[in-house]
XYZ file of C-alpha atoms in Angstrom:
99
model
C 7.658 36.753 -17.154
C 6.947 34.990 -14.352
C 8.926 31.081 -13.258
C 6.606 28.588 -11.962
C 9.177 26.137 -10.072
C 7.382 22.771 -10.844
C 8.930 20.604 -7.825
C 7.090 22.260 -5.519
C 3.963 22.368 -7.588
C 3.857 19.015 -7.938
C 4.648 18.371 -4.756
C 1.585 20.197 -3.713
C -0.048 19.065 -6.035
C 0.367 15.130 -4.438
C 0.181 15.900 -0.489
C -3.679 16.727 -1.296
C -4.008 12.622 -2.531
C -2.566 11.128 0.427
C -4.151 9.005 2.448
C -3.706 9.956 6.745
C -5.812 7.056 8.435
C -2.554 3.972 7.269
C -1.683 2.332 10.916
C 2.378 2.484 11.230
C 3.475 -0.271 8.841
C 7.207 -2.891 9.371
C 8.836 -5.084 7.490
C 7.371 -8.268 9.196
C 3.972 -7.748 10.215
C 0.855 -9.927 8.750
C -1.410 -7.410 7.559
C -4.788 -7.715 5.547
C -4.534 -5.136 3.128
C -8.681 -4.480 1.880
C -8.702 -3.834 -2.551
C -11.753 -2.663 -4.726
C -12.516 -5.216 -7.382
C -14.707 -3.721 -9.826
C -16.203 -6.105 -11.533
C -18.961 -5.685 -14.213
C -20.455 -2.336 -12.488
C -20.364 -4.125 -9.245
C -17.601 -2.669 -7.398
C -16.021 -5.357 -3.666
C -12.992 -5.666 -1.575
C -11.113 -8.410 -1.997
C -8.829 -9.515 0.960
C -5.232 -10.441 0.696
C -3.410 -11.593 4.134
C 0.267 -12.173 4.347
C 3.220 -10.782 5.957
C 5.405 -7.639 4.765
C 8.743 -8.026 3.098
C 9.299 -4.872 1.626
C 8.761 -1.876 1.669
C 9.684 1.475 -0.824
C 9.108 5.075 0.646
C 8.181 7.877 -1.915
C 5.872 9.702 -0.640
C 2.968 9.074 -2.400
C 4.343 6.571 -4.412
C 5.360 4.858 -1.447
C 4.494 0.464 -1.794
C 4.182 -2.279 0.854
C 5.253 -5.898 -0.688
C 3.061 -7.988 0.661
C 3.818 -12.336 0.876
C 1.195 -15.273 1.633
C 1.634 -18.569 0.992
C -1.198 -20.587 -1.723
C -1.785 -24.161 -1.190
C 2.561 -24.261 -0.815
C 3.018 -21.663 -3.048
C 4.352 -18.298 -2.248
C 3.037 -15.570 -3.805
C 4.087 -11.900 -3.597
C 1.900 -8.607 -4.827
C 2.861 -5.139 -4.347
C 0.629 -2.701 -3.541
C 0.497 1.012 -3.695
C -0.081 2.263 -0.188
C -1.839 5.589 -1.403
C -3.694 4.483 -3.926
C -7.300 5.124 -4.143
C -8.271 1.066 -4.854
C -6.758 0.082 -1.765
C -9.580 0.255 1.138
C -8.188 -0.866 4.170
C -5.122 -1.576 6.135
C -5.020 -3.643 9.090
C -2.647 -4.941 10.793
C -3.165 -8.568 12.382
C 0.644 -8.935 14.342
C 3.738 -7.423 14.412
C 6.751 -9.166 14.937
C 10.540 -8.508 15.684
C 12.394 -9.074 12.827
C 16.166 -9.657 12.019
C 17.164 -8.312 8.208
C-alpha cells in the first residue's frame, strides 16, 4: 500500500495556479486593481483604485485590503491576488508609512 503525502500534493497543485507577473505590493501603496465583471453574457474589467491597508500572506490565499474614499465614505474591499477574477494590479504610487 502506497502512502500519499496529501499536503505535498495540495502544495504542488496550488503552485500551478500562482500568478508570477504580480508587482511588489506593500502597505501604503496606491494601486489600481482590474476586476473582471460578468454581466449576462458579456465580460468587462472594472477598476478599483485605492490604498493598500492590509496584506495577508498564505501562498495561493494571499489577500490585500484596498481602501478608497467614495463621496466622503470609506469603502474597503478584500482581493485574492491570485484569483482568476483579478485581471491586473498596477502600483500607481508607493509611499513609506509607519505602522
